[in-house]
């Protein structure tokens, strides 16, 4: 009898923890949408087919590596801080990675994927974007070779992806370019994306305000 009660107690506690976690995540999401600073990042998107229908696409942040400036060698899976700075257009460029929380610079909490010769490869945890998949051309997430621009909001190192754009057009309304144009787009150096000399159609200028 006692074992049966213990099972029910464990189940109830697990349910409570799950509910509290969802409430906390939703509150943080709302806080980011309302008070986060908006930036841009070059991305690609993927779709993983599962048993449960989903209106989300997985976002791959391009150029997710940085020079390590921490005090100790980072471990795989460790949470560290990536220091970023926005260009005039709002596109973020990675400055460095460290195990000390920055006080003056914008930063993102990330997880270490690999460390080699002073360079950290990292993953950004908020890597999904909500879209209407019925309106998104599947070519964008199957063998698309061009570069997309993701918009994100940051606050206290946490973030949320608010949209993905192709040549300044929301993904739900965009049409993939020709393979030739995609190949041309893919040859643009990541560090050049968002530079002011690029064509205005490549990015959306977002005011950098708090």
JSON list of C-alpha atoms in Angstrom, two decimals:
[
{"chain": "A", "resi": 1, "resn": "UNK", "atom": "CA", "xyz": [0.00, 0.00, 0.00]},
{"chain": "A", "resi": 2, "resn": "UNK", "atom": "CA", "xyz": [2.81, 2.38, 0.96]},
{"chain": "A", "resi": 3, "resn": "UNK", "atom": "CA", "xyz": [4.58, 1.73, -2.37]},
{"chain": "A", "resi": 4, "resn": "UNK", "atom": "CA", "xyz": [1.39, 2.61, -4.24]},
{"chain": "A", "resi": 5, "resn": "UNK", "atom": "CA", "xyz": [1.09, 5.91, -2.33]},
{"chain": "A", "resi": 6, "resn": "UNK", "atom": "CA", "xyz": [4.74, 6.68, -3.01]},
{"chain": "A", "resi": 7, "resn": "UNK", "atom": "CA", "xyz": [4.17, 6.24, -6.74]},
{"chain": "A", "resi": 8, "resn": "UNK", "atom": "CA", "xyz": [1.22, 8.65, -6.68]},
{"chain": "A", "resi": 9, "resn": "UNK", "atom": "CA", "xyz": [3.19, 11.17, -4.64]},
{"chain": "A", "resi": 10, "resn": "UNK", "atom": "CA", "xyz": [6.11, 10.95, -7.06]},
{"chain": "A", "resi": 11, "resn": "UNK", "atom": "CA", "xyz": [3.74, 11.40, -10.02]},
{"chain": "A", "resi": 12, "resn": "UNK", "atom": "CA", "xyz": [2.07, 14.43, -8.39]},
{"chain": "A", "resi": 13, "resn": "UNK", "atom": "CA", "xyz": [5.42, 16.06, -7.62]},
{"chain": "A", "resi": 14, "resn": "UNK", "atom": "CA", "xyz": [6.63, 15.48, -11.18]},
{"chain": "A", "resi": 15, "resn": "UNK", "atom": "CA", "xyz": [3.43, 17.05, -12.55]},
{"chain": "A", "resi": 16, "resn": "UNK", "atom": "CA", "xyz": [3.82, 20.08, -10.27]},
{"chain": "A", "resi": 17, "resn": "UNK", "atom": "CA", "xyz": [7.44, 20.57, -11.33]},
{"chain": "A", "resi": 18, "resn": "UNK", "atom": "CA", "xyz": [6.45, 20.33, -15.01]},
{"chain": "A", "resi": 19, "resn": "UNK", "atom": "CA", "xyz": [3.67, 22.90, -14.58]},
{"chain": "A", "resi": 20, "resn": "UNK", "atom": "CA", "xyz": [5.88, 25.32, -12.63]},
{"chain": "A", "resi": 21, "resn": "UNK", "atom": "CA", "xyz": [8.62, 24.97, -15.27]},
{"chain": "A", "resi": 22, "resn": "UNK", "atom": "CA", "xyz": [6.20, 25.76, -18.08]},
{"chain": "A", "resi": 23, "resn": "UNK", "atom": "CA", "xyz": [4.87, 28.81, -16.23]},
{"chain": "A", "resi": 24, "resn": "UNK", "atom": "CA", "xyz": [8.42, 30.04, -15.62]},
{"chain": "A", "resi": 25, "resn": "UNK", "atom": "CA", "xyz": [9.39, 29.54, -19.28]},
{"chain": "A", "resi": 26, "resn": "UNK", "atom": "CA", "xyz": [6.25, 31.34, -20.47]},
{"chain": "A", "resi": 27, "resn": "UNK", "atom": "CA", "xyz": [6.91, 34.26, -18.12]},
{"chain": "A", "resi": 28, "resn": "UNK", "atom": "CA", "xyz": [10.49, 34.58, -19.33]},
{"chain": "A", "resi": 29, "resn": "UNK", "atom": "CA", "xyz": [9.31, 34.38, -22.95]},
{"chain": "A", "resi": 30, "resn": "UNK", "atom": "CA", "xyz": [6.79, 37.19, -22.32]},
{"chain": "A", "resi": 31, "resn": "UNK", "atom": "CA", "xyz": [9.45, 39.29, -20.55]},
{"chain": "A", "resi": 32, "resn": "UNK", "atom": "CA", "xyz": [11.83, 38.88, -23.48]},
{"chain": "A", "resi": 33, "resn": "UNK", "atom": "CA", "xyz": [9.19, 39.85, -26.03]},
{"chain": "A", "resi": 34, "resn": "UNK", "atom": "CA", "xyz": [8.22, 42.94, -24.07]},
{"chain": "A", "resi": 35, "resn": "UNK", "atom": "CA", "xyz": [11.59, 44.11, -22.78]},
{"chain": "A", "resi": 36, "resn": "UNK", "atom": "CA", "xyz": [14.31, 42.40, -24.79]},
{"chain": "A", "resi": 37, "resn": "UNK", "atom": "CA", "xyz": [16.55, 44.26, -27.22]},
{"chain": "A", "resi": 38, "resn": "UNK", "atom": "CA", "xyz": [16.09, 43.14, -30.83]},
{"chain": "A", "resi": 39, "resn": "UNK", "atom": "CA", "xyz": [18.98, 42.01, -32.99]},
{"chain": "A", "resi": 40, "resn": "UNK", "atom": "CA", "xyz": [19.66, 39.87, -36.07]},
{"chain": "A", "resi": 41, "resn": "UNK", "atom": "CA", "xyz": [21.78, 36.79, -36.78]},
{"chain": "A", "resi": 42, "resn": "UNK", "atom": "CA", "xyz": [22.49, 34.82, -40.00]},
{"chain": "A", "resi": 43, "resn": "UNK", "atom": "CA", "xyz": [20.72, 31.45, -39.74]},
{"chain": "A", "resi": 44, "resn": "UNK", "atom": "CA", "xyz": [19.52, 28.33, -41.47]},
{"chain": "A", "resi": 45, "resn": "UNK", "atom": "CA", "xyz": [16.34, 26.44, -40.54]},
{"chain": "A", "resi": 46, "resn": "UNK", "atom": "CA", "xyz": [15.53, 22.75, -40.31]},
{"chain": "A", "resi": 47, "resn": "UNK", "atom": "CA", "xyz": [12.38, 20.77, -39.66]},
{"chain": "A", "resi": 48, "resn": "UNK", "atom": "CA", "xyz": [12.32, 17.56, -37.65]},
{"chain": "A", "resi": 49, "resn": "UNK", "atom": "CA", "xyz": [9.31, 15.36, -38.30]},
{"chain": "A", "resi": 50, "resn": "UNK", "atom": "CA", "xyz": [7.81, 13.92, -35.12]},
{"chain": "A", "resi": 51, "resn": "UNK", "atom": "CA", "xyz": [4.72, 12.13, -33.96]},
{"chain": "A", "resi": 52, "resn": "UNK", "atom": "CA", "xyz": [3.29, 15.36, -32.57]},
{"chain": "A", "resi": 53, "resn": "UNK", "atom": "CA", "xyz": [2.53, 18.10, -35.14]},
{"chain": "A", "resi": 54, "resn": "UNK", "atom": "CA", "xyz": [4.63, 21.21, -34.55]},
{"chain": "A", "resi": 55, "resn": "UNK", "atom": "CA", "xyz": [4.56, 24.79, -35.79]},
{"chain": "A", "resi": 56, "resn": "UNK", "atom": "CA", "xyz": [8.23, 25.25, -35.01]},
{"chain": "A", "resi": 57, "resn": "UNK", "atom": "CA", "xyz": [11.38, 25.18, -37.10]},
{"chain": "A", "resi": 58, "resn": "UNK", "atom": "CA", "xyz": [14.81, 24.51, -35.62]},
{"chain": "A", "resi": 59, "resn": "UNK", "atom": "CA", "xyz": [17.18, 27.43, -36.03]},
{"chain": "A", "resi": 60, "resn": "UNK", "atom": "CA", "xyz": [20.89, 26.95, -36.71]},
{"chain": "A", "resi": 61, "resn": "UNK", "atom": "CA", "xyz": [22.92, 30.04, -35.80]},
{"chain": "A", "resi": 62, "resn": "UNK", "atom": "CA", "xyz": [25.75, 30.39, -38.30]},
{"chain": "A", "resi": 63, "resn": "UNK", "atom": "CA", "xyz": [29.22, 31.30, -37.05]},
{"chain": "A", "resi": 64, "resn": "UNK", "atom": "CA", "xyz": [28.71, 29.86, -33.55]},
{"chain": "A", "resi": 65, "resn": "UNK", "atom": "CA", "xyz": [32.33, 29.94, -32.47]},
{"chain": "A", "resi": 66, "resn": "UNK", "atom": "CA", "xyz": [34.49, 32.41, -30.58]},
{"chain": "A", "resi": 67, "resn": "UNK", "atom": "CA", "xyz": [37.96, 32.95, -29.16]},
{"chain": "A", "resi": 68, "resn": "UNK", "atom": "CA", "xyz": [38.11, 31.77, -25.54]},
{"chain": "A", "resi": 69, "resn": "UNK", "atom": "CA", "xyz": [39.04, 34.42, -22.97]},
{"chain": "A", "resi": 70, "resn": "UNK", "atom": "CA", "xyz": [38.00, 32.54, -19.85]},
{"chain": "A", "resi": 71, "resn": "UNK", "atom": "CA", "xyz": [40.13, 31.77, -16.82]},
{"chain": "A", "resi": 72, "resn": "UNK", "atom": "CA", "xyz": [40.03, 27.97, -17.20]},
{"chain": "A", "resi": 73, "resn": "UNK", "atom": "CA", "xyz": [39.62, 25.50, -20.03]},
{"chain": "A", "resi": 74, "resn": "UNK", "atom": "CA", "xyz": [35.88, 25.02, -20.72]},
{"chain": "A", "resi": 75, "resn": "UNK", "atom": "CA", "xyz": [34.22, 21.62, -20.60]},
{"chain": "A", "resi": 76, "resn": "UNK", "atom": "CA", "xyz": [31.78, 20.27, -23.18]},
{"chain": "A", "resi": 77, "resn": "UNK", "atom": "CA", "xyz": [28.24, 21.10, -22.05]},
{"chain": "A", "resi": 78, "resn": "UNK", "atom": "CA", "xyz": [29.37, 23.88, -19.73]},
{"chain": "A", "resi": 79, "resn": "UNK", "atom": "CA", "xyz": [27.36, 27.09, -19.77]},
{"chain": "A", "resi": 80, "resn": "UNK", "atom": "CA", "xyz": [29.53, 30.07, -20.71]},
{"chain": "A", "resi": 81, "resn": "UNK", "atom": "CA", "xyz": [28.97, 33.61, -21.92]},
{"chain": "A", "resi": 82, "resn": "UNK", "atom": "CA", "xyz": [29.43, 34.76, -25.50]},
{"chain": "A", "resi": 83, "resn": "UNK", "atom": "CA", "xyz": [30.05, 38.47, -25.81]},
{"chain": "A", "resi": 84, "resn": "UNK", "atom": "CA", "xyz": [28.37, 40.03, -28.85]},
{"chain": "A", "resi": 85, "resn": "UNK", "atom": "CA", "xyz": [28.21, 43.49, -30.36]},
{"chain": "A", "resi": 86, "resn": "UNK", "atom": "CA", "xyz": [25.70, 44.77, -32.92]},
{"chain": "A", "resi": 87, "resn": "UNK", "atom": "CA", "xyz": [26.61, 46.38, -36.20]},
{"chain": "A", "resi": 88, "resn": "UNK", "atom": "CA", "xyz": [24.78, 49.54, -37.22]},
{"chain": "A", "resi": 89, "resn": "UNK", "atom": "CA", "xyz": [22.21, 47.35, -38.99]},
{"chain": "A", "resi": 90, "resn": "UNK", "atom": "CA", "xyz": [21.48, 45.29, -35.86]},
{"chain": "A", "resi": 91, "resn": "UNK", "atom": "CA", "xyz": [23.31, 42.16, -37.03]},
{"chain": "A", "resi": 92, "resn": "UNK", "atom": "CA", "xyz": [25.28, 40.68, -34.13]},
{"chain": "A", "resi": 93, "resn": "UNK", "atom": "CA", "xyz": [28.96, 39.83, -34.38]},
{"chain": "A", "resi": 94, "resn": "UNK", "atom": "CA", "xyz": [30.64, 37.53, -31.88]},
{"chain": "A", "resi": 95, "resn": "UNK", "atom": "CA", "xyz": [33.46, 39.15, -29.94]},
{"chain": "A", "resi": 96, "resn": "UNK", "atom": "CA", "xyz": [34.64, 36.46, -27.50]},
{"chain": "A", "resi": 97, "resn": "UNK", "atom": "CA", "xyz": [33.58, 33.75, -25.03]},
{"chain": "A", "resi": 98, "resn": "UNK", "atom": "CA", "xyz": [34.26, 33.69, -21.30]},
{"chain": "A", "resi": 99, "resn": "UNK", "atom": "CA", "xyz": [33.28, 31.97, -18.07]},
{"chain": "A", "resi": 100, "resn": "UNK", "atom": "CA", "xyz": [32.84, 35.32, -16.31]},
{"chain": "A", "resi": 101, "resn": "UNK", "atom": "CA", "xyz": [29.49, 37.07, -16.63]},
{"chain": "A", "resi": 102, "resn": "UNK", "atom": "CA", "xyz": [29.97, 40.35, -18.54]},
{"chain": "A", "resi": 103, "resn": "UNK", "atom": "CA", "xyz": [28.86, 43.52, -16.79]},
{"chain": "A", "resi": 104, "resn": "UNK", "atom": "CA", "xyz": [28.96, 46.13, -19.57]},
{"chain": "A", "resi": 105, "resn": "UNK", "atom": "CA", "xyz": [28.64, 44.20, -22.84]},
{"chain": "A", "resi": 106, "resn": "UNK", "atom": "CA", "xyz": [25.71, 42.40, -24.45]},
{"chain": "A", "resi": 107, "resn": "UNK", "atom": "CA", "xyz": [26.05, 38.65, -24.03]},
{"chain": "A", "resi": 108, "resn": "UNK", "atom": "CA", "xyz": [24.32, 35.32, -24.60]},
{"chain": "A", "resi": 109, "resn": "UNK", "atom": "CA", "xyz": [24.32, 32.27, -22.30]},
{"chain": "A", "resi": 110, "resn": "UNK", "atom": "CA", "xyz": [25.45, 29.33, -24.44]},
{"chain": "A", "resi": 111, "resn": "UNK", "atom": "CA", "xyz": [26.67, 25.76, -24.04]},
{"chain": "A", "resi": 112, "resn": "UNK", "atom": "CA", "xyz": [30.09, 24.56, -25.11]},
{"chain": "A", "resi": 113, "resn": "UNK", "atom": "CA", "xyz": [30.05, 22.01, -27.95]},
{"chain": "A", "resi": 114, "resn": "UNK", "atom": "CA", "xyz": [33.77, 21.82, -28.60]},
{"chain": "A", "resi": 115, "resn": "UNK", "atom": "CA", "xyz": [37.00, 23.48, -27.54]},
{"chain": "A", "resi": 116, "resn": "UNK", "atom": "CA", "xyz": [40.13, 23.35, -29.67]},
{"chain": "A", "resi": 117, "resn": "UNK", "atom": "CA", "xyz": [43.24, 25.55, -29.83]},
{"chain": "A", "resi": 118, "resn": "UNK", "atom": "CA", "xyz": [41.66, 28.45, -27.98]},
{"chain": "A", "resi": 119, "resn": "UNK", "atom": "CA", "xyz": [38.41, 28.46, -29.95]},
{"chain": "A", "resi": 120, "resn": "UNK", "atom": "CA", "xyz": [35.02, 27.54, -28.50]},
{"chain": "A", "resi": 121, "resn": "UNK", "atom": "CA", "xyz": [32.26, 26.11, -30.66]},
{"chain": "A", "resi": 122, "resn": "UNK", "atom": "CA", "xyz": [28.94, 26.71, -28.92]},
{"chain": "A", "resi": 123, "resn": "UNK", "atom": "CA", "xyz": [25.22, 26.06, -29.18]},
{"chain": "A", "resi": 124, "resn": "UNK", "atom": "CA", "xyz": [22.56, 28.66, -28.41]},
{"chain": "A", "resi": 125, "resn": "UNK", "atom": "CA", "xyz": [19.72, 27.10, -26.38]},
{"chain": "A", "resi": 126, "resn": "UNK", "atom": "CA", "xyz": [16.82, 29.17, -27.75]},
{"chain": "A", "resi": 127, "resn": "UNK", "atom": "CA", "xyz": [16.99, 27.55, -31.18]},
{"chain": "A", "resi": 128, "resn": "UNK", "atom": "CA", "xyz": [13.36, 27.34, -32.32]},
{"chain": "A", "resi": 129, "resn": "UNK", "atom": "CA", "xyz": [11.05, 29.76, -34.09]},
{"chain": "A", "resi": 130, "resn": "UNK", "atom": "CA", "xyz": [7.26, 29.54, -34.30]},
{"chain": "A", "resi": 131, "resn": "UNK", "atom": "CA", "xyz": [5.92, 29.77, -37.85]},
{"chain": "A", "resi": 132, "resn": "UNK", "atom": "CA", "xyz": [2.87, 28.77, -39.87]},
{"chain": "A", "resi": 133, "resn": "UNK", "atom": "CA", "xyz": [4.32, 25.75, -41.66]},
{"chain": "A", "resi": 134, "resn": "UNK", "atom": "CA", "xyz": [1.38, 25.68, -44.07]},
{"chain": "A", "resi": 135, "resn": "UNK", "atom": "CA", "xyz": [2.66, 28.97, -45.48]},
{"chain": "A", "resi": 136, "resn": "UNK", "atom": "CA", "xyz": [6.41, 28.22, -45.49]},
{"chain": "A", "resi": 137, "resn": "UNK", "atom": "CA", "xyz": [7.91, 26.86, -48.71]},
{"chain": "A", "resi": 138, "resn": "UNK", "atom": "CA", "xyz": [9.52, 23.52, -47.76]},
{"chain": "A", "resi": 139, "resn": "UNK", "atom": "CA", "xyz": [12.55, 24.38, -49.89]},
{"chain": "A", "resi": 140, "resn": "UNK", "atom": "CA", "xyz": [13.67, 26.73, -47.13]},
{"chain": "A", "resi": 141, "resn": "UNK", "atom": "CA", "xyz": [14.29, 23.80, -44.77]},
{"chain": "A", "resi": 142, "resn": "UNK", "atom": "CA", "xyz": [15.29, 21.14, -47.30]},
{"chain": "A", "resi": 143, "resn": "UNK", "atom": "CA", "xyz": [18.64, 21.68, -49.03]},
{"chain": "A", "resi": 144, "resn": "UNK", "atom": "CA", "xyz": [18.38, 25.48, -49.04]},
{"chain": "A", "resi": 145, "resn": "UNK", "atom": "CA", "xyz": [21.88, 26.86, -49.65]},
{"chain": "A", "resi": 146, "resn": "UNK", "atom": "CA", "xyz": [21.25, 30.57, -49.14]},
{"chain": "A", "resi": 147, "resn": "UNK", "atom": "CA", "xyz": [21.52, 32.48, -45.88]},
{"chain": "A", "resi": 148, "resn": "UNK", "atom": "CA", "xyz": [18.49, 33.58, -43.91]},
{"chain": "A", "resi": 149, "resn": "UNK", "atom": "CA", "xyz": [18.30, 36.28, -41.24]},
{"chain": "A", "resi": 150, "resn": "UNK", "atom": "CA", "xyz": [16.81, 35.48, -37.87]},
{"chain": "A", "resi": 151, "resn": "UNK", "atom": "CA", "xyz": [15.52, 38.18, -35.54]},
{"chain": "A", "resi": 152, "resn": "UNK", "atom": "CA", "xyz": [15.98, 37.63, -31.82]},
{"chain": "A", "resi": 153, "resn": "UNK", "atom": "CA", "xyz": [15.44, 39.48, -28.57]},
{"chain": "A", "resi": 154, "resn": "UNK", "atom": "CA", "xyz": [17.99, 39.37, -25.76]},
{"chain": "A", "resi": 155, "resn": "UNK", "atom": "CA", "xyz": [17.87, 40.24, -22.09]},
{"chain": "A", "resi": 156, "resn": "UNK", "atom": "CA", "xyz": [20.25, 39.18, -19.31]},
{"chain": "A", "resi": 157, "resn": "UNK", "atom": "CA", "xyz": [21.84, 36.58, -21.59]},
{"chain": "A", "resi": 158, "resn": "UNK", "atom": "CA", "xyz": [18.55, 34.85, -22.36]},
{"chain": "A", "resi": 159, "resn": "UNK", "atom": "CA", "xyz": [16.84, 35.12, -25.71]},
{"chain": "A", "resi": 160, "resn": "UNK", "atom": "CA", "xyz": [14.04, 34.15, -28.05]},
{"chain": "A", "resi": 161, "resn": "UNK", "atom": "CA", "xyz": [13.89, 33.93, -31.84]},
{"chain": "A", "resi": 162, "resn": "UNK", "atom": "CA", "xyz": [11.03, 36.12, -33.04]},
{"chain": "A", "resi": 163, "resn": "UNK", "atom": "CA", "xyz": [11.18, 35.52, -36.79]},
{"chain": "A", "resi": 164, "resn": "UNK", "atom": "CA", "xyz": [13.16, 34.38, -39.83]},
{"chain": "A", "resi": 165, "resn": "UNK", "atom": "CA", "xyz": [13.45, 36.37, -43.04]},
{"chain": "A", "resi": 166, "resn": "UNK", "atom": "CA", "xyz": [14.62, 35.79, -46.61]},
{"chain": "A", "resi": 167, "resn": "UNK", "atom": "CA", "xyz": [15.84, 38.99, -48.26]},
{"chain": "A", "resi": 168, "resn": "UNK", "atom": "CA", "xyz": [13.82, 41.02, -45.76]},
{"chain": "A", "resi": 169, "resn": "UNK", "atom": "CA", "xyz": [10.58, 39.05, -46.33]},
{"chain": "A", "resi": 170, "resn": "UNK", "atom": "CA", "xyz": [9.02, 36.91, -43.56]},
{"chain": "A", "resi": 171, "resn": "UNK", "atom": "CA", "xyz": [9.57, 33.22, -44.27]},
{"chain": "A", "resi": 172, "resn": "UNK", "atom": "CA", "xyz": [5.82, 32.57, -44.57]},
{"chain": "A", "resi": 173, "resn": "UNK", "atom": "CA", "xyz": [5.61, 35.08, -47.44]},
{"chain": "A", "resi": 174, "resn": "UNK", "atom": "CA", "xyz": [8.98, 34.50, -49.09]},
{"chain": "A", "resi": 175, "resn": "UNK", "atom": "CA", "xyz": [9.86, 32.54, -52.23]},
{"chain": "A", "resi": 176, "resn": "UNK", "atom": "CA", "xyz": [13.24, 30.74, -52.43]},
{"chain": "A", "resi": 177, "resn": "UNK", "atom": "CA", "xyz": [15.68, 32.20, -54.94]},
{"chain": "A", "resi": 178, "resn": "UNK", "atom": "CA", "xyz": [17.13, 30.17, -57.79]},
{"chain": "A", "resi": 179, "resn": "UNK", "atom": "CA", "xyz": [19.89, 27.68, -57.00]},
{"chain": "A", "resi": 180, "resn": "UNK", "atom": "CA", "xyz": [22.39, 30.01, -58.70]},
{"chain": "A", "resi": 181, "resn": "UNK", "atom": "CA", "xyz": [21.40, 32.93, -56.47]},
{"chain": "A", "resi": 182, "resn": "UNK", "atom": "CA", "xyz": [21.50, 30.69, -53.39]},
{"chain": "A", "resi": 183, "resn": "UNK", "atom": "CA", "xyz": [25.05, 29.63, -54.26]},
{"chain": "A", "resi": 184, "resn": "UNK", "atom": "CA", "xyz": [26.04, 33.28, -54.73]},
{"chain": "A", "resi": 185, "resn": "UNK", "atom": "CA", "xyz": [24.46, 34.16, -51.38]},
{"chain": "A", "resi": 186, "resn": "UNK", "atom": "CA", "xyz": [26.28, 31.31, -49.62]},
{"chain": "A", "resi": 187, "resn": "UNK", "atom": "CA", "xyz": [29.66, 32.70, -50.71]},
{"chain": "A", "resi": 188, "resn": "UNK", "atom": "CA", "xyz": [29.23, 35.93, -48.73]},
{"chain": "A", "resi": 189, "resn": "UNK", "atom": "CA", "xyz": [31.54, 35.83, -45.71]},
{"chain": "A", "resi": 190, "resn": "UNK", "atom": "CA", "xyz": [29.59, 35.64, -42.45]},
{"chain": "A", "resi": 191, "resn": "UNK", "atom": "CA", "xyz": [31.49, 38.58, -41.00]},
{"chain": "A", "resi": 192, "resn": "UNK", "atom": "CA", "xyz": [30.36, 40.69, -43.97]},
{"chain": "A", "resi": 193, "resn": "UNK", "atom": "CA", "xyz": [26.65, 39.99, -43.50]},
{"chain": "A", "resi": 194, "resn": "UNK", "atom": "CA", "xyz": [24.99, 43.10, -42.17]},
{"chain": "A", "resi": 195, "resn": "UNK", "atom": "CA", "xyz": [27.73, 45.49, -43.28]},
{"chain": "A", "resi": 196, "resn": "UNK", "atom": "CA", "xyz": [26.32, 48.80, -44.43]},
{"chain": "A", "resi": 197, "resn": "UNK", "atom": "CA", "xyz": [27.66, 48.37, -47.97]},
{"chain": "A", "resi": 198, "resn": "UNK", "atom": "CA", "xyz": [25.38, 45.38, -48.54]},
{"chain": "A", "resi": 199, "resn": "UNK", "atom": "CA", "xyz": [22.17, 45.78, -50.47]},
{"chain": "A", "resi": 200, "resn": "UNK", "atom": "CA", "xyz": [19.31, 46.94, -48.27]},
{"chain": "A", "resi": 201, "resn": "UNK", "atom": "CA", "xyz": [17.17, 43.96, -49.32]},
{"chain": "A", "resi": 202, "resn": "UNK", "atom": "CA", "xyz": [19.59, 41.57, -47.61]},
{"chain": "A", "resi": 203, "resn": "UNK", "atom": "CA", "xyz": [18.73, 42.71, -44.11]},
{"chain": "A", "resi": 204, "resn": "UNK", "atom": "CA", "xyz": [16.18, 44.69, -42.15]},
{"chain": "A", "resi": 205, "resn": "UNK", "atom": "CA", "xyz": [17.52, 47.72, -40.33]},
{"chain": "A", "resi": 206, "resn": "UNK", "atom": "CA", "xyz": [16.34, 47.47, -36.72]},
{"chain": "A", "resi": 207, "resn": "UNK", "atom": "CA", "xyz": [16.77, 50.36, -34.30]},
{"chain": "A", "resi": 208, "resn": "UNK", "atom": "CA", "xyz": [19.11, 49.27, -31.51]},
{"chain": "A", "resi": 209, "resn": "UNK", "atom": "CA", "xyz": [17.13, 50.49, -28.51]},
{"chain": "A", "resi": 210, "resn": "UNK", "atom": "CA", "xyz": [16.70, 49.11, -25.00]}
]
